[in-house]
Coordinates of C-alpha atoms in Angstrom, one line a residue:
M673 CA 116.5 116.4 83.3
I674 CA 117.2 114.8 86.6
V675 CA 114.1 113.2 88.1
K676 CA 114.0 112.8 91.9
S677 CA 112.4 109.4 92.6
M678 CA 110.3 109.1 95.8
E679 CA 110.4 105.3 95.2
D680 CA 110.2 102.8 92.4
S681 CA 106.8 101.1 92.3
S682 CA 108.2 97.9 90.8
S683 CA 110.7 97.4 93.7
P684 CA 109.8 96.0 97.1
S685 CA 109.7 98.6 99.9
T686 CA 108.7 98.9 103.5
S687 CA 107.1 102.2 102.7
S688 CA 103.3 102.3 102.3
R689 CA 102.3 102.8 98.6
S690 CA 99.2 104.7 99.7
S691 CA 101.4 106.9 101.8
L692 CA 103.4 107.7 98.7
V693 CA 100.2 108.7 96.9
R694 CA 99.3 110.9 99.9
R695 CA 102.7 112.5 99.9
S696 CA 102.5 113.0 96.2
A697 CA 99.1 114.7 96.4
K698 CA 100.3 117.0 99.2
F699 CA 103.3 118.0 97.2
I700 CA 101.2 118.6 94.1
A701 CA 98.6 120.7 96.0
G702 CA 101.3 122.7 97.6
S703 CA 102.8 123.8 94.3
S704 CA 99.8 123.8 92.0
S705 CA 99.3 126.9 89.9
E706 CA 96.1 125.7 88.1
V707 CA 94.1 124.2 90.9
T708 CA 93.2 125.8 94.3
I709 CA 91.7 123.9 97.2
N710 CA 89.0 126.0 99.0
H711 CA 89.4 125.1 102.6
S712 CA 86.2 126.9 103.7
A713 CA 84.2 124.6 101.4
V714 CA 85.8 121.5 103.1
G715 CA 84.0 122.2 106.3
K716 CA 80.7 122.9 104.6
L717 CA 80.8 119.7 102.7
A718 CA 82.0 117.7 105.7
H719 CA 78.8 118.8 107.6
L720 CA 76.6 117.6 104.7
L721 CA 78.5 114.3 104.5
A722 CA 78.2 113.8 108.3
D723 CA 74.4 114.0 107.9
R724 CA 74.5 111.5 105.0
Y725 CA 76.6 109.1 107.0
N726 CA 74.1 109.3 109.9
K727 CA 71.4 108.3 107.4
H728 CA 73.4 105.3 106.5
D729 CA 74.2 106.5 103.0
M730 CA 78.0 106.1 103.4
S731 CA 79.0 102.5 104.3
P732 CA 81.0 99.7 102.7
E733 CA 77.8 97.7 102.4
C734 CA 76.7 100.1 99.6
W735 CA 79.1 98.4 97.2
K736 CA 77.2 95.1 97.3
N737 CA 73.9 96.8 96.9
H738 CA 74.8 97.7 93.3
E739 CA 72.9 95.4 91.0
L740 CA 75.8 94.2 88.9
H741 CA 78.3 93.6 91.7
P742 CA 78.8 90.1 93.1
K743 CA 76.5 89.2 95.9
T744 CA 78.5 86.2 97.2
A745 CA 81.9 86.9 98.8
D746 CA 84.0 84.0 97.6
A747 CA 87.1 83.3 95.5
S748 CA 85.1 83.7 92.3
A749 CA 84.1 87.3 93.4
V750 CA 87.8 88.1 94.0
D751 CA 88.7 87.0 90.4
W752 CA 85.7 88.9 89.1
I753 CA 86.9 92.1 90.8
F754 CA 90.4 91.5 89.5
V755 CA 89.2 91.2 85.9
I756 CA 87.0 94.2 86.2
D757 CA 89.7 96.4 87.7
S758 CA 92.2 95.2 85.1
V759 CA 90.0 97.0 82.5
N760 CA 88.5 99.7 84.8
F761 CA 89.5 102.8 82.8
S762 CA 88.3 105.3 80.2
F763 CA 84.6 104.8 80.2
W764 CA 83.6 108.3 79.4
S765 CA 81.8 109.1 76.1
E766 CA 82.6 111.8 73.7
V767 CA 78.9 112.8 74.0
E768 CA 77.4 113.0 77.5
D769 CA 73.8 113.2 76.4
P770 CA 72.2 109.7 77.1
E771 CA 69.9 110.3 74.1
A772 CA 72.8 111.0 71.7
P773 CA 73.2 108.2 69.1
D774 CA 77.0 108.1 69.6
R775 CA 77.1 107.6 73.3
F776 CA 78.1 104.0 73.9
M777 CA 75.6 101.8 75.7
L778 CA 75.4 98.1 76.4
E779 CA 72.2 96.1 76.9
Y780 CA 72.1 93.4 79.6
K781 CA 69.0 91.9 81.2
N782 CA 66.7 94.3 79.4
K783 CA 68.6 97.4 80.7
L784 CA 71.0 99.8 79.1
W785 CA 74.3 100.4 80.9
T786 CA 76.9 103.1 80.4
G787 CA 80.3 103.9 81.8
Y788 CA 81.8 101.6 84.4
W789 CA 78.5 99.7 84.7
S790 CA 78.8 98.8 81.0
C791 CA 82.0 97.0 81.8
C792 CA 80.4 95.1 84.7
A793 CA 77.4 94.2 82.5
A794 CA 79.7 93.0 79.7
V795 CA 81.6 90.7 82.1
N796 CA 78.5 89.3 83.6
R797 CA 76.9 88.7 80.2
A798 CA 80.0 86.9 79.0
L799 CA 80.0 84.7 82.1
D800 CA 76.3 84.0 81.5
E801 CA 77.2 82.9 78.0
G802 CA 79.7 80.4 79.3
I803 CA 82.8 82.5 78.4
P804 CA 85.5 81.6 81.0
L805 CA 86.5 85.2 81.5
L806 CA 87.8 84.6 85.1
N807 CA 90.1 81.8 83.9
A808 CA 93.7 82.7 83.4
D809 CA 94.2 80.1 80.7
Y810 CA 91.5 81.9 78.7
L811 CA 92.8 85.4 79.5
V812 CA 96.3 84.7 78.4
Q813 CA 95.2 83.9 74.8
I814 CA 92.3 86.4 74.5
D815 CA 92.4 88.4 71.3
D816 CA 90.9 91.6 69.9
E817 CA 88.0 89.7 68.3
H818 CA 87.0 88.1 71.5
V819 CA 87.2 91.4 73.4
R820 CA 85.1 93.1 70.7
Y821 CA 82.5 90.5 71.2
I822 CA 82.6 90.5 75.0
F823 CA 82.3 94.3 75.1
R824 CA 79.9 94.6 72.2
T825 CA 77.5 97.5 72.6
T826 CA 73.9 98.4 71.6
K827 CA 75.0 101.7 70.2
G828 CA 78.4 103.4 70.0
V829 CA 81.7 101.6 70.7
M830 CA 83.5 101.2 74.1
P831 CA 86.8 103.0 73.7
M832 CA 90.3 101.5 74.0
L833 CA 89.4 97.9 73.3
A834 CA 92.9 97.1 72.1
E835 CA 94.3 98.3 75.4
R836 CA 91.8 96.2 77.3
T837 CA 92.9 93.2 75.3
R838 CA 96.5 93.8 76.2
N839 CA 95.7 94.3 79.9
L840 CA 93.7 91.0 80.0
R841 CA 96.5 89.1 78.3
E842 CA 99.1 90.6 80.6
V843 CA 97.2 89.8 83.8
G844 CA 96.3 86.3 82.6
R845 CA 100.0 85.5 81.9
I846 CA 101.1 86.8 85.3
L847 CA 98.4 84.9 87.1
K848 CA 99.5 81.7 85.5
E849 CA 103.2 82.4 86.2
K850 CA 103.0 83.6 89.8
Y851 CA 99.6 82.9 91.3
E852 CA 98.5 79.5 90.1
G853 CA 95.9 81.2 87.9
S854 CA 93.9 83.0 90.6
F855 CA 94.2 86.4 92.1
T856 CA 92.9 85.0 95.4
N857 CA 96.4 83.5 95.9
C858 CA 97.9 87.0 95.6
V859 CA 95.4 88.3 98.2
T860 CA 96.2 85.4 100.6
K861 CA 99.9 86.1 100.4
S862 CA 99.3 89.7 101.5
Q863 CA 98.6 88.4 105.0
N864 CA 95.7 90.9 105.5
S865 CA 97.7 94.0 104.6
S866 CA 96.3 96.3 102.0
Q867 CA 99.7 97.8 101.5
T868 CA 101.5 94.5 101.0
L869 CA 98.8 93.6 98.4
I870 CA 99.2 96.9 96.6
Q871 CA 102.9 96.4 96.5
S872 CA 102.5 93.0 95.0
I873 CA 100.1 94.4 92.4
L874 CA 102.5 97.1 91.4
T875 CA 105.5 94.8 91.4
D876 CA 103.9 92.0 89.3
F877 CA 101.3 93.7 87.1
P878 CA 102.8 96.6 85.1
C879 CA 99.4 97.9 83.8
F880 CA 98.6 99.1 87.3
R881 CA 101.6 101.4 87.7
D882 CA 99.9 104.8 87.6
E883 CA 102.7 107.3 88.1
G884 CA 104.0 110.6 86.6
I885 CA 106.6 113.3 86.8
Y886 CA 105.8 116.7 88.3
K887 CA 108.4 119.4 88.9
N888 CA 111.2 116.8 88.6
E889 CA 109.6 114.6 91.2
R890 CA 108.1 111.2 90.5
V891 CA 104.5 111.2 91.8
A892 CA 102.1 108.3 92.3
F893 CA 98.3 107.9 92.1
Y894 CA 97.8 104.1 91.8
K895 CA 94.0 104.5 91.1
R896 CA 93.3 101.0 89.9
A897 CA 95.6 99.2 92.3
Q898 CA 94.0 100.9 95.3
I899 CA 90.4 100.5 94.0
L900 CA 91.1 96.8 93.4
V901 CA 91.9 96.4 97.1
A902 CA 89.0 98.6 98.1
D903 CA 86.5 96.6 96.0
I904 CA 87.7 93.3 97.6
W905 CA 87.4 94.9 101.1
A906 CA 83.9 96.1 100.3
C907 CA 82.7 92.9 98.7
F908 CA 83.8 90.9 101.8
E909 CA 82.7 93.7 104.2
G910 CA 86.1 93.6 105.7
K911 CA 86.0 89.9 106.5
G912 CA 87.6 86.8 105.2
L913 CA 89.7 87.6 102.1
G914 CA 88.6 91.2 102.6
T915 CA 90.3 91.5 106.0
F916 CA 92.9 94.3 105.8
H917 CA 94.2 95.7 109.1
D918 CA 95.6 98.8 107.4
I919 CA 92.7 99.5 105.0
D920 CA 92.4 103.1 106.3
Q921 CA 95.7 103.9 104.6
L922 CA 94.1 104.0 101.2
T923 CA 93.4 107.3 99.6
I924 CA 90.5 108.2 97.3
F925 CA 90.8 106.9 93.7
A926 CA 91.7 109.8 91.4
D927 CA 89.8 109.4 88.2
Y928 CA 87.8 112.0 86.2
R929 CA 84.6 111.8 88.2
I930 CA 85.9 112.6 91.7
P931 CA 87.7 115.8 90.6
Q932 CA 84.4 116.7 88.8
V933 CA 82.2 116.4 91.8
L934 CA 84.8 118.2 94.0
N935 CA 84.7 121.1 91.6
Y936 CA 80.9 120.9 91.6
F937 CA 80.8 121.3 95.4
G938 CA 83.3 124.1 95.3
L939 CA 86.2 122.3 97.0
T940 CA 88.4 123.1 94.1
T941 CA 88.7 126.1 91.8
Y942 CA 90.5 126.1 88.5
S943 CA 92.6 128.8 86.9
Q944 CA 91.0 130.8 84.1
D945 CA 93.2 129.0 81.5
L946 CA 92.4 125.5 82.9
Q947 CA 88.7 126.3 83.2
R948 CA 88.7 127.4 79.5
K949 CA 90.3 124.1 78.4
L950 CA 87.6 122.2 80.4
N951 CA 84.8 124.4 78.9
E952 CA 86.1 123.9 75.4
N953 CA 86.2 120.1 75.9
C954 CA 89.9 119.9 75.3
M955 CA 91.7 116.5 75.6
F956 CA 94.3 116.3 78.3
K957 CA 97.4 114.2 78.1
Y958 CA 98.1 111.6 80.8
G959 CA 101.0 112.9 82.8
S960 CA 100.7 116.5 81.8
D961 CA 101.0 119.2 84.4
D962 CA 97.3 120.1 84.2
E963 CA 96.2 116.5 84.5
I964 CA 98.5 115.8 87.4
Q965 CA 97.4 119.0 89.3
I966 CA 93.7 118.1 88.8
R967 CA 94.2 114.5 90.2
G968 CA 96.7 115.4 92.9
C969 CA 94.6 118.3 94.3
A970 CA 91.5 116.0 94.3
I971 CA 93.3 113.5 96.5
H972 CA 94.6 116.1 98.9
A973 CA 91.2 117.8 99.1
C974 CA 89.7 114.5 100.0
E975 CA 92.3 113.9 102.6
L976 CA 91.3 117.2 104.3
L977 CA 87.7 116.3 103.9
V978 CA 88.1 112.9 105.6
Q979 CA 90.0 114.5 108.4
E980 CA 87.2 117.1 109.0
L981 CA 84.4 114.6 108.6
N982 CA 86.0 112.3 111.2
R983 CA 86.4 115.2 113.5
L984 CA 82.7 115.8 113.3
L985 CA 81.7 112.1 113.6
E986 CA 84.1 111.4 116.5
N987 CA 82.4 114.2 118.5
Q988 CA 78.9 112.8 118.2
T989 CA 77.1 111.0 121.0
I990 CA 78.0 107.7 119.4
P991 CA 81.5 108.3 117.8
S992 CA 81.9 107.0 114.3
H993 CA 84.7 106.8 111.7
V994 CA 85.0 106.9 107.9
N995 CA 87.9 106.2 105.6
A996 CA 88.7 107.5 102.1
I997 CA 87.2 104.5 100.4
M998 CA 83.7 105.2 101.9
L999 CA 84.1 108.8 100.9
D1000 CA 85.1 107.9 97.4
F1001 CA 82.3 105.4 96.9
Y1002 CA 79.7 108.0 98.2
L1003 CA 81.0 110.8 95.9
W1004 CA 81.1 108.5 92.9
D1005 CA 77.6 107.3 93.5
Y1006 CA 76.5 110.9 94.0
V1007 CA 77.7 111.7 90.4
Q1008 CA 75.6 108.8 89.1
L1009 CA 72.5 109.9 90.9
H1010 CA 72.8 113.5 90.0
E1011 CA 74.3 113.1 86.5
E1012 CA 72.0 115.7 84.8
D1013 CA 72.9 118.4 87.2
I1014 CA 76.6 117.6 87.5
R1015 CA 77.0 117.3 83.8
K1016 CA 77.1 121.1 83.8
T1017 CA 80.4 120.9 85.5
P1018 CA 83.0 119.8 82.9
Y1019 CA 85.6 117.1 83.8
H1020 CA 89.0 116.5 82.4
K1021 CA 89.1 114.1 79.5
V1022 CA 92.0 111.7 79.2
R1023 CA 92.4 108.5 77.3
C1024 CA 94.7 106.2 79.2
I1025 CA 94.7 102.7 80.9
Y1026 CA 95.1 104.1 84.4
Y1027 CA 91.6 105.6 85.0

């Protein structure tokens, strides 16, 4: 099989990595047989989101309002974000019911945390205990036993601990070799360009290279690389180390929750066969056609949504503007706030290190 390569993620290029994600998504959506984007629903949701934006529910500041996120924008916060996003994948439980005994949960400061928040809680707990988890010298020698301890749970077990160990060791080694032990040096070298930073991440840190093959074309998603940059931007509120003149180039971050909420709102419709697989709780393979179509169509649907939302906001008395990051953060938070209702909409389940 001959694979047409849009570009090689590990090689320097003048092309925007986020543009490659955008082109990949448009290509996937244009040839998808299992997922359909409902254009009429785009306008309906855009009006709803415009109202939420005007009520200040959609802004970069929302990131810092989360209890477990860093409150001080400094070099330590950058390294915290980098460690978190190095292991920011596969937090879904086999059992969704929070009362189920097998759903993994982690206790921190007298609260139980699940999903992504369990990762944040585990890292914060480790730092409270004096474990130097932001230190590259520690990361490069971390082993499975230490990772099991750091991510220990009150009930259930966090999945893919061995893969989290490998990622932490990999990023620790590369930080020592290329960035004097701190990801802040990588950020500084990007010269305020989100795309230069994403390229550096993809070139130097293999565990962030989120790509696949679809219809003989190499397609890109780069979920963790893009959200790493977005988290830094949000933490610093677009200032200091979080200043990126091209931040609006980023797309949404295609995980399993964003496609779920888009399907919940009716922006996407699945074929009868794909819906059956979702209803039957089937496991999907990373890089399979079904999985690629779900993620690619989610990105393209959100591109259309951002365009329509900005059209509405720019025609207001006081013109406003949103980017894909703000949309993604809002939709992801919406899932957390309406979990019981949205749980009725099944999501695609994949075990991989990319999301």
